[in-house]
mmCIF file of C-alpha atoms in Angstrom:
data_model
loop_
_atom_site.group_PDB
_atom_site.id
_atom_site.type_symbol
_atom_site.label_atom_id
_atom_site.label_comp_id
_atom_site.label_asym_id
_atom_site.label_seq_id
_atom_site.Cartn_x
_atom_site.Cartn_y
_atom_site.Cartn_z
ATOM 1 C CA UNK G 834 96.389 114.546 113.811
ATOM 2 C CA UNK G 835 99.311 112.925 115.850
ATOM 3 C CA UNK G 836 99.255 110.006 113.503
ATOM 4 C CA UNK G 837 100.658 106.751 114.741
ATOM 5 C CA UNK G 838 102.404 107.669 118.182
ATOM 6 C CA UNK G 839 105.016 105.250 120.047
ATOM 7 C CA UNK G 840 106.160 104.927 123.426
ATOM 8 C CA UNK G 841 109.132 105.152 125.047
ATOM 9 C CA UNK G 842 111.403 105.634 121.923
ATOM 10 C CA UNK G 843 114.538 103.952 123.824
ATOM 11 C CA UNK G 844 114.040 100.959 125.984
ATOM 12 C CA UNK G 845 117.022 98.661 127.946
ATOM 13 C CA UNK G 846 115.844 95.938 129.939
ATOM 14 C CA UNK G 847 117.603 92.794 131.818
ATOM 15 C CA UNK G 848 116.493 89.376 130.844
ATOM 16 C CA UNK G 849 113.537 88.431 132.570
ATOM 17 C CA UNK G 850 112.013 92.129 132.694
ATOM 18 C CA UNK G 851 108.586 92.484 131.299
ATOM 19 C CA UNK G 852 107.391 95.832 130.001
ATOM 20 C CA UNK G 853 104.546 97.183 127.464
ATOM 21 C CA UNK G 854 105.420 98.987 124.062
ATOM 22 C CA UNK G 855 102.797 101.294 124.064
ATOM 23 C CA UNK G 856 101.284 102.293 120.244
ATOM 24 C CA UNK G 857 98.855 105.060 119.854
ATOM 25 C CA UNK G 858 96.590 106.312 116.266
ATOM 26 C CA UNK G 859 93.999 109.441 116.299
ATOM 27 C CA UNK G 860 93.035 108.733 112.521
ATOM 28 C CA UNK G 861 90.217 105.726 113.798
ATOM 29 C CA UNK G 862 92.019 103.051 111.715
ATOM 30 C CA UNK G 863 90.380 99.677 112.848
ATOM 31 C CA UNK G 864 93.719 97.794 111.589
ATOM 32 C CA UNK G 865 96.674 98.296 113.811
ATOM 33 C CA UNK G 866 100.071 95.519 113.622
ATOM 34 C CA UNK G 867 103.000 95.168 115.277
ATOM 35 C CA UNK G 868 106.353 94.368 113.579
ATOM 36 C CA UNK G 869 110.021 93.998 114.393
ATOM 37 C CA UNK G 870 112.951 94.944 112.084
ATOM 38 C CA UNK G 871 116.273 93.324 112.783
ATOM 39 C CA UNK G 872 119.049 93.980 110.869
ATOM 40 C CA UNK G 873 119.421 92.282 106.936
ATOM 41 C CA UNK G 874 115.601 90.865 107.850
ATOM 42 C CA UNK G 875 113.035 93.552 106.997
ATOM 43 C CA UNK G 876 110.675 94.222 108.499
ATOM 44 C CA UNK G 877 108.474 90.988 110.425
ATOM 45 C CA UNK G 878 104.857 90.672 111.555
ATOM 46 C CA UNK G 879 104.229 89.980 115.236
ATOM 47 C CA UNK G 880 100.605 90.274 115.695
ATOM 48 C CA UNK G 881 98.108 92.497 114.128
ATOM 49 C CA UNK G 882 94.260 93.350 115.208
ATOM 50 C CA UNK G 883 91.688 94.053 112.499
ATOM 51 C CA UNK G 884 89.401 95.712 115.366
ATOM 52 C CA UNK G 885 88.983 96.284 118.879
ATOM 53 C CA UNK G 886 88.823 93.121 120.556
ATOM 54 C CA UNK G 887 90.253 91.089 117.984
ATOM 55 C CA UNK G 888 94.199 89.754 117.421
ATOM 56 C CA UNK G 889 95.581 87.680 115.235
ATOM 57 C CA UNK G 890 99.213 85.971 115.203
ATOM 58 C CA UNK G 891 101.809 86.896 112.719
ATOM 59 C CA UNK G 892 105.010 85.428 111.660
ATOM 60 C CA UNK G 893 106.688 85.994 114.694
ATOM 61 C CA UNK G 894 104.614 85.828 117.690
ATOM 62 C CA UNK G 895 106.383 83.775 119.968
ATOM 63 C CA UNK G 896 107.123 85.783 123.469
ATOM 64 C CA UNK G 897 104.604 88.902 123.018
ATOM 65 C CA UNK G 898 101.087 89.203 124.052
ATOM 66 C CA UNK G 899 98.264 91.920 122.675
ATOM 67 C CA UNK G 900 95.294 93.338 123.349
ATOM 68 C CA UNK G 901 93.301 95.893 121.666
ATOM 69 C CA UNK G 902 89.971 96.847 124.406
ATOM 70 C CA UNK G 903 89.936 100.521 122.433
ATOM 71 C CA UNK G 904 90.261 101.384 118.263
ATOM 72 C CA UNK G 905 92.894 104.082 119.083
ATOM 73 C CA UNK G 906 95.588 101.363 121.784
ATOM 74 C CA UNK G 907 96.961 98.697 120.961
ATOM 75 C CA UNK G 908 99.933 97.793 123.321
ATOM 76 C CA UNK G 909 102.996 95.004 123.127
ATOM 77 C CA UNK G 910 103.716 93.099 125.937
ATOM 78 C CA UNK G 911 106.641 91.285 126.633
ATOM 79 C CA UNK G 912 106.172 89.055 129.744
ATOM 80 C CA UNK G 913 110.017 87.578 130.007
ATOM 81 C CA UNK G 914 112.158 89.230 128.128
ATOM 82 C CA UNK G 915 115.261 87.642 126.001
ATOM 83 C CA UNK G 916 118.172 89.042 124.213
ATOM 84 C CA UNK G 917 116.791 87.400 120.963
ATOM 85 C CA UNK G 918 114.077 90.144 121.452
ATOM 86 C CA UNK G 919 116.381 93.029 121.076
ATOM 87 C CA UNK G 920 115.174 94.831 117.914
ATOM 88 C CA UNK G 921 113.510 98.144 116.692
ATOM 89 C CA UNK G 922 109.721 97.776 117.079
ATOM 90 C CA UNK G 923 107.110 99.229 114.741
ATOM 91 C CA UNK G 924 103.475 99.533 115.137
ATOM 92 C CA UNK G 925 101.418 100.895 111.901
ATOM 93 C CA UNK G 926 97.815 101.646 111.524
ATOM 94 C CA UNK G 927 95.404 101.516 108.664
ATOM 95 C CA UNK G 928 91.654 102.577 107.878
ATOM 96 C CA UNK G 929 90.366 99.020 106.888
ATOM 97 C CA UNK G 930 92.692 95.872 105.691
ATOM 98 C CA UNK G 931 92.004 96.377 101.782
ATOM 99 C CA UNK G 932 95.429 96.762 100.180
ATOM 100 C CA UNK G 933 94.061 100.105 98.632
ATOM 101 C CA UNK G 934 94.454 101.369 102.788
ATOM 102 C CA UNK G 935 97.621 102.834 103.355
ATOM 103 C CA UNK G 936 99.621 101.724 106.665
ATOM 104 C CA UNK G 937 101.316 104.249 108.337
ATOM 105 C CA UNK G 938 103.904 103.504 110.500
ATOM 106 C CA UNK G 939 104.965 105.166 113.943
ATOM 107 C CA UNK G 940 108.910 106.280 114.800
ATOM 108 C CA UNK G 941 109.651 103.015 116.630
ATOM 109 C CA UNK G 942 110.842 101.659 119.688
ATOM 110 C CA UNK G 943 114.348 100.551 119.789
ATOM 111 C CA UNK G 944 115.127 97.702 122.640
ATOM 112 C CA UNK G 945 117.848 96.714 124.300
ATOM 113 C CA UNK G 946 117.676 93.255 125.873
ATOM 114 C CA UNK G 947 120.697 92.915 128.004
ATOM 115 C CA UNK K 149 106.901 81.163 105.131
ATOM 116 C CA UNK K 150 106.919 83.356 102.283
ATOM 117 C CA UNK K 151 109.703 85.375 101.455
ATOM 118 C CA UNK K 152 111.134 88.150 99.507
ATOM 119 C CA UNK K 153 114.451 88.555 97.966
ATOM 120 C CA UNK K 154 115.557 91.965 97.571
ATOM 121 C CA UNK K 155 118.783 92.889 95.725
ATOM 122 C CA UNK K 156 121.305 95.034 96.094
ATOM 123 C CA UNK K 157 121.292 95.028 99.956
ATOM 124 C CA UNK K 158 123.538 98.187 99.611
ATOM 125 C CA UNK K 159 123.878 100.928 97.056
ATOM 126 C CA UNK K 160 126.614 103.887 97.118
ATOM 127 C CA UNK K 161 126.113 106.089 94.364
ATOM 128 C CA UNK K 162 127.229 109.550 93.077
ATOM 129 C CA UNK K 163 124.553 112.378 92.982
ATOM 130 C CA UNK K 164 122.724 112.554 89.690
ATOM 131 C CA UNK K 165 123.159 108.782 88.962
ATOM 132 C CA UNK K 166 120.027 106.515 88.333
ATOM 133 C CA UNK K 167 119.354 103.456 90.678
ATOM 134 C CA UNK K 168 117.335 100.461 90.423
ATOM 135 C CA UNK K 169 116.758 97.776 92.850
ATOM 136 C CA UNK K 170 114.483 94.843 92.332
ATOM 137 C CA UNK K 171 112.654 92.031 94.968
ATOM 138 C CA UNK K 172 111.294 88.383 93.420
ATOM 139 C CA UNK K 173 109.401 86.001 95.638
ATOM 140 C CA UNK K 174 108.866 82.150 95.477
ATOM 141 C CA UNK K 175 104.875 83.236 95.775
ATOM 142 C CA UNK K 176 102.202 85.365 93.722
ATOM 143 C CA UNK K 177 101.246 88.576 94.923
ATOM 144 C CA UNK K 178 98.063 90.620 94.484
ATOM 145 C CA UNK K 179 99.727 93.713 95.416
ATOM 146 C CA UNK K 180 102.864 95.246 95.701
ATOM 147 C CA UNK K 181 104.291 98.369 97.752
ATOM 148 C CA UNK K 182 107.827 100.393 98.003
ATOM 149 C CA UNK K 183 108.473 102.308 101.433
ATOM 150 C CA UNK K 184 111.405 104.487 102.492
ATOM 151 C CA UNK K 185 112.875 104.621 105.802
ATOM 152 C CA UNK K 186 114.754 107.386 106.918
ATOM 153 C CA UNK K 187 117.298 106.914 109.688
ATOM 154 C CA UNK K 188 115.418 106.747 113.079
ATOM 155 C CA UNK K 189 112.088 107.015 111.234
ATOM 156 C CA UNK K 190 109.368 104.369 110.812
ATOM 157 C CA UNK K 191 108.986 102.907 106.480
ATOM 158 C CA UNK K 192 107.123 105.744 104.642
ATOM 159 C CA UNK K 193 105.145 104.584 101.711
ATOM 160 C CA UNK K 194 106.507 105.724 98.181
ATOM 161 C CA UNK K 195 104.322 103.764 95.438
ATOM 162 C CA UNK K 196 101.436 101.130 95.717
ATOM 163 C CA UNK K 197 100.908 98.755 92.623
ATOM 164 C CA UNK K 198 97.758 96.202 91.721
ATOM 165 C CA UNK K 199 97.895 95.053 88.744
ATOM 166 C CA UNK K 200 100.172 92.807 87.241
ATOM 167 C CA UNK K 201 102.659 94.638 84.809
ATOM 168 C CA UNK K 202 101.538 97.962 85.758
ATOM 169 C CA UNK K 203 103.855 100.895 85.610
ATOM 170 C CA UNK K 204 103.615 103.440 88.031
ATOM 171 C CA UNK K 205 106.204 106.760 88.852
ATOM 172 C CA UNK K 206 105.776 109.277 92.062
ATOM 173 C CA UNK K 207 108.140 112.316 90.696
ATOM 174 C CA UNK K 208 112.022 110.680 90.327
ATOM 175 C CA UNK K 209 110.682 107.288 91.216
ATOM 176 C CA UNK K 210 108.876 104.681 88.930
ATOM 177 C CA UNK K 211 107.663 101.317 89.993
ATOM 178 C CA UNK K 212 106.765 97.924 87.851
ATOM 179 C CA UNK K 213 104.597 95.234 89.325
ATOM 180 C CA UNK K 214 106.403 91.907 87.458
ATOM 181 C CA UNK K 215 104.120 90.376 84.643
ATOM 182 C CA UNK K 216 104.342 87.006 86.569
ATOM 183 C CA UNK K 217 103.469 89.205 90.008
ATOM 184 C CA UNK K 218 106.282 87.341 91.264
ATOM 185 C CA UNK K 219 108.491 90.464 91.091
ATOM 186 C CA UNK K 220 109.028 94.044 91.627
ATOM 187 C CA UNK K 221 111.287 97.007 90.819
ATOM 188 C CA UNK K 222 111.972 100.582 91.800
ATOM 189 C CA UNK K 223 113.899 103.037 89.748
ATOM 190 C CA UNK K 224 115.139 106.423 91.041
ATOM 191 C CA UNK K 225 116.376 109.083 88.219
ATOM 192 C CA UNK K 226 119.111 111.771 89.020
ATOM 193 C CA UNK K 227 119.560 110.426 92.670
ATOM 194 C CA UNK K 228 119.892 113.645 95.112
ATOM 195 C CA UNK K 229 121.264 113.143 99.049
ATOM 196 C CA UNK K 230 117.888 113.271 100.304
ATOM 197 C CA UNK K 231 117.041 109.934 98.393
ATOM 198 C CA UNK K 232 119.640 108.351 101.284
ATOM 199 C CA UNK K 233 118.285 105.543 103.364
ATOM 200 C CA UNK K 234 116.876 102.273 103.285
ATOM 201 C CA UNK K 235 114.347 101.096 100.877
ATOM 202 C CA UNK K 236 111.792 98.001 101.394
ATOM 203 C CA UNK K 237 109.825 96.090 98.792
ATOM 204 C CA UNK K 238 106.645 94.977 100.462
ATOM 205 C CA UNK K 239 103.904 92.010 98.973
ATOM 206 C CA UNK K 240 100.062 91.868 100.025
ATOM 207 C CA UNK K 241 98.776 89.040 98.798
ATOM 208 C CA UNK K 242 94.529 89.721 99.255
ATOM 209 C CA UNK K 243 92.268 91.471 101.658
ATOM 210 C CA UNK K 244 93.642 90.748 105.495
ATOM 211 C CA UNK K 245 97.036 93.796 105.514
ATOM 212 C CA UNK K 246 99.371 91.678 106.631
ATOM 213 C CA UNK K 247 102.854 92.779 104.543
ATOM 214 C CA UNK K 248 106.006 91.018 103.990
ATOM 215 C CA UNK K 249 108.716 92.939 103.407
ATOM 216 C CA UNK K 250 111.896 92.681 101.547
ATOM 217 C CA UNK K 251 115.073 92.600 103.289
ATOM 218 C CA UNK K 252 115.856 96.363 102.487
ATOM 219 C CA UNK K 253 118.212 98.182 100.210
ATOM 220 C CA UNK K 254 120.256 100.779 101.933
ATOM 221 C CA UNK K 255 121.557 103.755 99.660
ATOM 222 C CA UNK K 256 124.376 105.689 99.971
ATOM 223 C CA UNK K 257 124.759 108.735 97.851
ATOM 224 C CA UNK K 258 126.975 110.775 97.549
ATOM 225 C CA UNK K 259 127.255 114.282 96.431
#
């Protein structure tokens, strides 16, 4: 198993850009989320899906959209970007949203809004 | 929204030393979780922990889930290089997998 796969790994955009962080899990987990991690913050929710065709906000949804039409995608868009949305992205997966399921997490996306 | 306070946010210690870090929140929590991040890596989970003052060690490491599940620490005996990089305190608080996380404790050691 690939695990929890993330694409690109490097992103720079101008303001405005949109683009999709894609997110990718072979291991059918039916909860996948989306966080950011800025610096001296941790790690913060953005939006989470317990299932395809089913999202949920997090803490921090403000300026990203999701979707998830298949159990293994689940991509982040950003329609306008900002340089408040320059951060390392996460996405994790897990097999069901009891807190005895493990999330695994993917390598990340770091972005660069200039 | 809920938080969690996470303390030291920096650690630089000599090889073989013990370490301890700690994270308290405002709120109860039903479960709580350490994860390790290695640099230009995504959080790896270290020890999970339900049940209020429950002890619970993964080789060097041992974790306590606070009496008042308002709290959390994480001990690491004889600290080697490879323990470097950041660690995060994470709370659950029921069925639903959303985490908050700590702020992160970055060690530093040295050899």
């Amino acid at each position: 198993n690939a695990g929890v796969t993330q694409t690109p790994k490097f992103q720079v955009l101008k303001t405005g850009q949109s683009m999709t962080l894609q997110c990718a899990q072979d291991m059918n987990h039916e909860y996948m989320s989306w966080y950011r991690q800025d610096p001296g913050m941790g790690l913060r929710l953005i939006h989470y899906s317990v299932g395809a065709g089913i999202t949920d906000q997090g803490e921090v949804p403000n300026g990203y959209n999701v979707s998830r039409s298949t159990t293994e995608d689940f991509p982040l868009r950003l329609l306008s970007a900002a340089p408040s949305q320059t951060s390392v992205y996460f996405c994790a997966s897990s097999y069901g949203t009891s807190v005895y399921n493990e999330q695994f997490f993917g390598p990340g996306t770091r972005l660069t809004v200039l | 929204g809920q938080q969690l306070n996470q303390s030291p946010q920096s650690m630089f210690i000599q090889e073989g030393e013990d370490v301890s870090m700690n994270c308290t929140s405002s709120s109860i929590f039903n479960t709580w979780l350490w994860y390790k991040q290695d640099p230009g890596e995504g959080p790896v989970l270290l020890i999970a922990l339900y049940k209020a003052g429950e002890l619970t060690s993964n080789g060097r490491l041992t974790a306590q889930f606070g009496i008042t599940r308002k709290d959390s620490f994480l001990n690491i005996s004889a600290s080697i290089p490879s323990d470097v990089g950041i660690y995060f305190c994470a709370g659950l608080y029921n069925q639903g997998g959303k985490l908050i996380f700590g702020q992160g404790t970055e060690l530093s050691v040295k050899p």
